[in-house]
GROMACS .gro file of C-alpha atoms in nm:
model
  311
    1UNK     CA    1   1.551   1.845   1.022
    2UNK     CA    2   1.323   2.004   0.758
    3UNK     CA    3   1.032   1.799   0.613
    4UNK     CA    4   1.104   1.669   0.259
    5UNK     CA    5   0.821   1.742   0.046
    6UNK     CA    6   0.752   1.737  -0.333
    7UNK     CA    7   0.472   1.997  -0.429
    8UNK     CA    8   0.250   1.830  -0.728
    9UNK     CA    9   0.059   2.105  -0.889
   10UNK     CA   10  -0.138   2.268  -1.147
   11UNK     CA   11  -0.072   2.598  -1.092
   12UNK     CA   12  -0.389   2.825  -1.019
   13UNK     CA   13  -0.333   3.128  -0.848
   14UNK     CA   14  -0.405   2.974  -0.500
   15UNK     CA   15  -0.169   2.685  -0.633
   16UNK     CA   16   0.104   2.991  -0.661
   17UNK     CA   17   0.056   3.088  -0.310
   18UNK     CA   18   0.091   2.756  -0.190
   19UNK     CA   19   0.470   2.733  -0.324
   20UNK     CA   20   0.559   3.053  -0.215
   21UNK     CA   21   0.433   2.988   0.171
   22UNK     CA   22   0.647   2.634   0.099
   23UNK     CA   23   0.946   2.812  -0.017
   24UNK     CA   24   0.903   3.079   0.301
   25UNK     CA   25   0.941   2.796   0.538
   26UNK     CA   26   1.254   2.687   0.688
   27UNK     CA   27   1.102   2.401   0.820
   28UNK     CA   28   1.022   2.256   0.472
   29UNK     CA   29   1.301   2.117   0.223
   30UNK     CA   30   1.113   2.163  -0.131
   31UNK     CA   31   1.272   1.846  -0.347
   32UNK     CA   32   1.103   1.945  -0.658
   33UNK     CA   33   0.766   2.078  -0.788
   34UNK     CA   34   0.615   1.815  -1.038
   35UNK     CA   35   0.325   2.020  -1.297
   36UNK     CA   36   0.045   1.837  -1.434
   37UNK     CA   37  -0.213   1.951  -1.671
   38UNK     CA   38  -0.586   2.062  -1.437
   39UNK     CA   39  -0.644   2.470  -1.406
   40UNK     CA   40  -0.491   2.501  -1.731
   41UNK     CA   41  -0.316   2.244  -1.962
   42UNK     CA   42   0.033   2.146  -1.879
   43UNK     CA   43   0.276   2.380  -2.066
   44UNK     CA   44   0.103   2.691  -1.837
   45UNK     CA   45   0.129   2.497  -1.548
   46UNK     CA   46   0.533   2.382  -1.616
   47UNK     CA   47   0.566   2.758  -1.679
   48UNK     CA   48   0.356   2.984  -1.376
   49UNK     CA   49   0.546   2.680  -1.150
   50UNK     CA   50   0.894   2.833  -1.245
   51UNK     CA   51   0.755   3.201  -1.262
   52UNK     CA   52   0.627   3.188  -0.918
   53UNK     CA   53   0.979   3.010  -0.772
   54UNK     CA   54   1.155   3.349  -0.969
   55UNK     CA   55   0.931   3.542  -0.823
   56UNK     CA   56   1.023   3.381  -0.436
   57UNK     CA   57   1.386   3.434  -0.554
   58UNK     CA   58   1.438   3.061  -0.591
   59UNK     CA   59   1.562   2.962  -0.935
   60UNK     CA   60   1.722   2.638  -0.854
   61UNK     CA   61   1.440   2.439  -0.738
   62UNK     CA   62   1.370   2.222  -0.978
   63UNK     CA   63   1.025   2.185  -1.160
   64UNK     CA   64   0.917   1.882  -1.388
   65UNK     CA   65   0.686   1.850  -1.636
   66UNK     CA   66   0.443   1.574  -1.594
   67UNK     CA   67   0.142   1.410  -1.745
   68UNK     CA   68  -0.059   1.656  -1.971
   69UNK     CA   69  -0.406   1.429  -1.966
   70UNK     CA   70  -0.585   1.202  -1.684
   71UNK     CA   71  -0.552   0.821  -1.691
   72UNK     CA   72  -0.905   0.754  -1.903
   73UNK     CA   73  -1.072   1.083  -1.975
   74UNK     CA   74  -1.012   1.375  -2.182
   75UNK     CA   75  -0.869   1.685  -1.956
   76UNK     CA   76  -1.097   1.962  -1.801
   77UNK     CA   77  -0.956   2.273  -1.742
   78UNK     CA   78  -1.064   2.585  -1.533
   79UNK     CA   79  -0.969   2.900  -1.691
   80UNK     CA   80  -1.280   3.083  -1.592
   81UNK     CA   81  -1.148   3.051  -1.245
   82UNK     CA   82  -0.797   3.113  -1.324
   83UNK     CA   83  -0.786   3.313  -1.627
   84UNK     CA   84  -0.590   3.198  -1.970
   85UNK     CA   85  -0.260   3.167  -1.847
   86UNK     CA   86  -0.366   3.017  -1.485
   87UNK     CA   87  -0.206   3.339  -1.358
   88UNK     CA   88  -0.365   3.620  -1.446
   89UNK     CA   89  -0.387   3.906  -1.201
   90UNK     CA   90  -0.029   4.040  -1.214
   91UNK     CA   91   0.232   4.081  -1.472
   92UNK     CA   92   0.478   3.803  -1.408
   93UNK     CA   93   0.750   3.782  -1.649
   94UNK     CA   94   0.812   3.507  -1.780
   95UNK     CA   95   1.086   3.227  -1.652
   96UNK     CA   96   1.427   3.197  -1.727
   97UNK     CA   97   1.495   2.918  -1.502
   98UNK     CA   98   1.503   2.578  -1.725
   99UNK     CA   99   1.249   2.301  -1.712
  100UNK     CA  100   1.433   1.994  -1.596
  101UNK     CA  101   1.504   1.728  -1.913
  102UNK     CA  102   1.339   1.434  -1.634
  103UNK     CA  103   0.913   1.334  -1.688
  104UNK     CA  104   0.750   1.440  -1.358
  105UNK     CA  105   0.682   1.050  -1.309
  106UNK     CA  106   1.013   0.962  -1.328
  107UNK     CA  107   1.116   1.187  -1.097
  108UNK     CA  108   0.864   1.106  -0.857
  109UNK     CA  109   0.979   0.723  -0.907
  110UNK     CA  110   1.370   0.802  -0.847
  111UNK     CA  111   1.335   1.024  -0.546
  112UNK     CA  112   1.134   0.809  -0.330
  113UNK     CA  113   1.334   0.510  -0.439
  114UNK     CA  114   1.629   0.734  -0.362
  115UNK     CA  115   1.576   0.869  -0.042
  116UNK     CA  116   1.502   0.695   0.314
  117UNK     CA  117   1.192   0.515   0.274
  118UNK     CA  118   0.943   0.726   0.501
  119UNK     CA  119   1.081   1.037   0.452
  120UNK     CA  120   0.929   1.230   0.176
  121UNK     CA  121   0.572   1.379   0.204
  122UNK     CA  122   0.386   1.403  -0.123
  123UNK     CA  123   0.160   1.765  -0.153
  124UNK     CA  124  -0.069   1.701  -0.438
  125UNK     CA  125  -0.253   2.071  -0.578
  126UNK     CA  126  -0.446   1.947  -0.832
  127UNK     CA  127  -0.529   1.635  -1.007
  128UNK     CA  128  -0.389   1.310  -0.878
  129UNK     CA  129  -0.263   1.204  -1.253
  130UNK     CA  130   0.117   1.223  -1.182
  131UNK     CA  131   0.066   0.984  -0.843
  132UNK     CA  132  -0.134   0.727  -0.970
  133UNK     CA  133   0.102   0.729  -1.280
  134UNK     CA  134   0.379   0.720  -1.054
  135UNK     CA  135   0.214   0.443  -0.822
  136UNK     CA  136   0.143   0.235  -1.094
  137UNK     CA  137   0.459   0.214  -1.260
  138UNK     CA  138   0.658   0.134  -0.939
  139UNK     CA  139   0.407  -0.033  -0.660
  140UNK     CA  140   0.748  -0.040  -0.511
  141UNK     CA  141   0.752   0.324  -0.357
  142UNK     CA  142   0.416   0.304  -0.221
  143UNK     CA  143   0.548   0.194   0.073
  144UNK     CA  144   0.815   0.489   0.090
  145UNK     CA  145   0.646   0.801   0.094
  146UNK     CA  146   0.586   0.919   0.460
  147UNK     CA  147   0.251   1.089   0.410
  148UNK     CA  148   0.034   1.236   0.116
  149UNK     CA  149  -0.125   1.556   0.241
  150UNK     CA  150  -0.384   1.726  -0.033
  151UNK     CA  151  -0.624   1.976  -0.129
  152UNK     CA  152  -0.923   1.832  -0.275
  153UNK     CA  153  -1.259   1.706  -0.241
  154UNK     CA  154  -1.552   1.760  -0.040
  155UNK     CA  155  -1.855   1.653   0.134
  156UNK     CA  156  -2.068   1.866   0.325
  157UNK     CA  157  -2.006   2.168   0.092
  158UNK     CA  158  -2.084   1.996  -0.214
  159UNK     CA  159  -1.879   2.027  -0.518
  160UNK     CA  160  -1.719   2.307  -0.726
  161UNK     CA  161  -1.751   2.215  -1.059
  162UNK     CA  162  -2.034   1.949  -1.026
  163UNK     CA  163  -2.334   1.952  -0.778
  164UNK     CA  164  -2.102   1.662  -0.638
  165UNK     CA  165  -1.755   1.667  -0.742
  166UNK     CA  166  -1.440   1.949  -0.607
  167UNK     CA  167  -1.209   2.019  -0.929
  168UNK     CA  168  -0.899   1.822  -0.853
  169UNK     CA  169  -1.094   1.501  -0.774
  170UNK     CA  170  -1.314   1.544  -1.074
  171UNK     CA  171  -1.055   1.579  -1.374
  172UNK     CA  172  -0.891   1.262  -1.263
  173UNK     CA  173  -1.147   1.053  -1.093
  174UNK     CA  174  -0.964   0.745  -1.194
  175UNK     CA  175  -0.641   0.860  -1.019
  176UNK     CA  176  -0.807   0.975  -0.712
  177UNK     CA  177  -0.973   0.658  -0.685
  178UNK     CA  178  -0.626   0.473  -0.693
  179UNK     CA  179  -0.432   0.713  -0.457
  180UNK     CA  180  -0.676   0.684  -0.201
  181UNK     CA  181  -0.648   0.329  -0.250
  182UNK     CA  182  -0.325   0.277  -0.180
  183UNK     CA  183  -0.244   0.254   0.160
  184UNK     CA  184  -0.059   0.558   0.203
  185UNK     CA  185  -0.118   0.812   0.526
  186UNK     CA  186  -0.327   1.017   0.338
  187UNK     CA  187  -0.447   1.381   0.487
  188UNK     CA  188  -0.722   1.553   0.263
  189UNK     CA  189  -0.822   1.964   0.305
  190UNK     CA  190  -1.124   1.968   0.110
  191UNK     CA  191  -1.375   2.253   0.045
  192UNK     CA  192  -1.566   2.195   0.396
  193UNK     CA  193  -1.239   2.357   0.562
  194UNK     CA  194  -1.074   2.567   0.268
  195UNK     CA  195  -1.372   2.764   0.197
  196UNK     CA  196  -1.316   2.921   0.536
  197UNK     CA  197  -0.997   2.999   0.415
  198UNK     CA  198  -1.128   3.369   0.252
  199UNK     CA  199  -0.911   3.646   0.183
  200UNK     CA  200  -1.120   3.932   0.278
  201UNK     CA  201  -1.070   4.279   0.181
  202UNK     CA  202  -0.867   4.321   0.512
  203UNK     CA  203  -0.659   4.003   0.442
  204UNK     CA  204  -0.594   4.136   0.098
  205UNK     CA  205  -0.456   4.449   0.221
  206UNK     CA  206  -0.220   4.291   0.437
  207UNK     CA  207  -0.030   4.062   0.139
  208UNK     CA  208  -0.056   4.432  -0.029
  209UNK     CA  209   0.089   4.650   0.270
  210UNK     CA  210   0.393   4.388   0.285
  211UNK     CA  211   0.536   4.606  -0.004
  212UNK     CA  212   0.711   4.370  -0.172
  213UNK     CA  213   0.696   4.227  -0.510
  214UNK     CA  214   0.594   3.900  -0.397
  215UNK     CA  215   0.299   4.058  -0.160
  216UNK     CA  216   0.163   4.272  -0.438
  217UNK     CA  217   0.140   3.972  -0.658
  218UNK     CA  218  -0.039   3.766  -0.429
  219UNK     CA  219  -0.270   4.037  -0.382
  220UNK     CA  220  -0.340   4.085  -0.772
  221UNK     CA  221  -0.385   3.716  -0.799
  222UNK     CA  222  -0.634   3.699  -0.490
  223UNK     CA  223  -0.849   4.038  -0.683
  224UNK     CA  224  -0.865   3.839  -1.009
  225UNK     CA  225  -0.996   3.486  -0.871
  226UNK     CA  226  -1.238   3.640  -0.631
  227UNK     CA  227  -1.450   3.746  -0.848
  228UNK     CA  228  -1.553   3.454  -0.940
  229UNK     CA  229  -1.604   3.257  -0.630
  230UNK     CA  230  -1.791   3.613  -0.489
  231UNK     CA  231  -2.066   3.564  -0.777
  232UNK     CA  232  -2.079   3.209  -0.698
  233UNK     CA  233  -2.106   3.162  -0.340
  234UNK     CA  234  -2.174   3.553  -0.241
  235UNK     CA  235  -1.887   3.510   0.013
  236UNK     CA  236  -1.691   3.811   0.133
  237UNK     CA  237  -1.342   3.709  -0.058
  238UNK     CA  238  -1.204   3.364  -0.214
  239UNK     CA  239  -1.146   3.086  -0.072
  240UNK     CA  240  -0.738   2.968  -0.061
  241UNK     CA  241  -0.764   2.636  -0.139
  242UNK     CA  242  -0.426   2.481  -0.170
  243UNK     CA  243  -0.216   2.710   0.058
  244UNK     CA  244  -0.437   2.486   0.352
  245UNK     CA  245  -0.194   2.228   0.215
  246UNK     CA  246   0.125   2.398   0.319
  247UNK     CA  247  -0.003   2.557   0.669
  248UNK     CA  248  -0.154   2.235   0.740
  249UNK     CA  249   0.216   2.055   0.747
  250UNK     CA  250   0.322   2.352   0.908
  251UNK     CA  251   0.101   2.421   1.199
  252UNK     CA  252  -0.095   2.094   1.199
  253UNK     CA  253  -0.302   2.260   1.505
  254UNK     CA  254  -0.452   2.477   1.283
  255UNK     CA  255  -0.733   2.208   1.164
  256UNK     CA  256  -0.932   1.999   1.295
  257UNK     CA  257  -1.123   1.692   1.156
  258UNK     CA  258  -1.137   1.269   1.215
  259UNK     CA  259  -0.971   0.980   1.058
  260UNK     CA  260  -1.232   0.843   0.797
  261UNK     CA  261  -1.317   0.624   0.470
  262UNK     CA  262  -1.336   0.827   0.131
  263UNK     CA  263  -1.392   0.636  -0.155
  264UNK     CA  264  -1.440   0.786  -0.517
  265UNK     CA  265  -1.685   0.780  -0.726
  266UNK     CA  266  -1.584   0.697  -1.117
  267UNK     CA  267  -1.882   0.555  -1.300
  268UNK     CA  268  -2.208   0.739  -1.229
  269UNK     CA  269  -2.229   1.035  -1.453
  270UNK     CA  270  -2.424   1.239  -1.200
  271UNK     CA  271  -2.163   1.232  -0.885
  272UNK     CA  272  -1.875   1.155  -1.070
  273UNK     CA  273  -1.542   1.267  -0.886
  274UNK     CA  274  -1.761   1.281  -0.547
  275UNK     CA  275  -1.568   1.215  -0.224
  276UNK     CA  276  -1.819   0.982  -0.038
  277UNK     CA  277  -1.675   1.005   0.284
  278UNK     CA  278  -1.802   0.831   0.539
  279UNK     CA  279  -1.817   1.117   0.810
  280UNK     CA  280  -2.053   0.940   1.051
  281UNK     CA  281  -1.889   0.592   1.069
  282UNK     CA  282  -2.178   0.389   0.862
  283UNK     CA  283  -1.981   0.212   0.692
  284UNK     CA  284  -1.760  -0.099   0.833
  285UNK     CA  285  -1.487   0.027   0.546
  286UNK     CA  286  -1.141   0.115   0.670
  287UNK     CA  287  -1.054   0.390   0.734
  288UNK     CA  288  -0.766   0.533   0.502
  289UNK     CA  289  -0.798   0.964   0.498
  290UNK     CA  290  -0.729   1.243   0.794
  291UNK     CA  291  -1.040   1.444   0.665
  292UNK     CA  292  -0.999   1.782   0.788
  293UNK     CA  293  -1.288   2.004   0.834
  294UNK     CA  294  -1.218   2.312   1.064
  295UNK     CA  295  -0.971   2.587   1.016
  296UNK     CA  296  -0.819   2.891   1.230
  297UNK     CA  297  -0.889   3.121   0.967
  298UNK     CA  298  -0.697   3.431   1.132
  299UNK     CA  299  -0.415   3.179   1.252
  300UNK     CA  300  -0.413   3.057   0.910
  301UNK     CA  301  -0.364   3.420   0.792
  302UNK     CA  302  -0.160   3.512   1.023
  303UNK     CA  303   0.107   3.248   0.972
  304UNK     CA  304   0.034   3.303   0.575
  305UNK     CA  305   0.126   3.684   0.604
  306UNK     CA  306   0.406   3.634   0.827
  307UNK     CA  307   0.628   3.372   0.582
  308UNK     CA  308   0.512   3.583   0.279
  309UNK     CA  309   0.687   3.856   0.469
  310UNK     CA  310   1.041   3.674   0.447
  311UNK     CA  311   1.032   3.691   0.030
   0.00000   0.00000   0.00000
């Protein structure tokens, strides 16, 4: 049987490529893609999640609007990374597929309540808003959901938009702090193992020499993010944060890392939205997150190219 997942994302360019490897897969079943406001605010991130399931040629999964600000703070947004729309890059047109009536959360809520309790994996993108929202208004499907597998994060590579703190964690610190709370199996790809995720020049060329709309997008999209991670960290291409997400559930042999504590930091104004994780076991706190830190980078690519292939 295929793996049940619901993609929760703020779609991001790397957030697009994560859906399309998802929707490439026969071994996933896609339930729904829940948007909430992070790389840009939530209408652009309702609308590049239906342009990039047009673009993989599938109109009838369904996408939900969510929650358009984090629990207790006012919402940071990363269009320096990600350009205006969140997209930019290519020239997408825009959807025709509808947003569904349904609030993200409620969705969320009905689904897990709906379906065989351990048998839908949760794939958080971006900010944890629409989880802890979801969490908090019915404890009751904590219990349910198989697995929460995300990107965000970090410890030994610092942070991405503080000295401390990786994006996704950082909007929503609040959230975070709550999901990772909760008892859930929780799997986290933070920056230690996506920023050896990097589409170099060669790896670029291959999504382009697929010669397909979907491969020349990818490509575009890849070009316009670079550039900023290349002035930032001098690296040799940009990192692909959240497709990590999608490989990792498909070809969990691909990473490596150890069973943990993470706890999140929400009141000091210096680290907030850090990740403390307890690598070295100094700690007597339990253990609650699969903290991956090494990646296959060309097996990664590999399998990435391949599915990409299939659209």
């Amino acid at each position: 049987m295929a793996r049940r997942i619901i993609i929760d994302t703020d779609p991001g360019q790397d957030d697009a490529v994560a859906i399309l490897l998802a929707l490439a897969s026969p071994e996933l079943e896609v339930l729904g893609i829940t948007a909430v406001a992070g790389n840009v605010p939530l209408a652009l991130t309702a609308r590049n999640a239906r342009i990039i399931c047009e673009l993989a040629g599938r109109p009838e999964i369904k996408v939900f609007a969510g929650c358009e600000a984090p629990l207790a703070r006012p919402l940071v947004t990363a269009e320096h990374v990600h350009g205006k729309t969140g997209l930019d890059g290519p020239a997408l047109p825009d959807p025709t597929m509808p947003l569904q009536d349904a609030h993200a959360v409620e969705f969320l809520i009905d689904t897990l309540r709906r379906e065989p309790e351990g048998s839908v994996t949760l794939c958080p993108l971006g900010p944890l808003t629409n989880i802890a929202t979801a969490f908090r208004r019915a404890p009751d499907i904590i219990t349910r959901v198989r697995e929460i597998v995300l990107m965000g994060g970090a410890c030994f590579e610092g942070g991405n938009i503080t000295p401390a703190a990786e994006f996704n964690i950082y909007v929503d610190p609040e959230a975070a702090a709550e999901v990772f709370a909760a008892g859930v199996p929780l799997v986290m790809l933070p920056l230690d193992v996506t920023h050896k995720a990097l589409v170099t020049a060669e790896r670029n060329a291959a999504f382009r020499g697929l010669g397909t709309p979907v491969g020349e997008a990818v490509a575009q999209m890849t070009e316009f993010f670079e550039r900023y991670d290349r002035e930032k960290y001098g690296s040799d291409g940009a990192p692909l944060h959240d497709p990590c997400v999608i490989a990792y559930l498909l070809q969990p042999g691909l990473f490596a890392g150890r069973q943990i504590n993470v706890e999140i930091e929400t009141a000091s104004p210096l680290t907030l939205g850090m990740t403390v994780a307890d690598w070295w076991g100094v700690t007597d706190r339990p253990r609650n997150a699969l903290f991956l830190r090494d990646i296959d980078a060309p097996g990664f690519f590999t399998l990435l190219t391949d599915r990409l292939a299939t659209l």
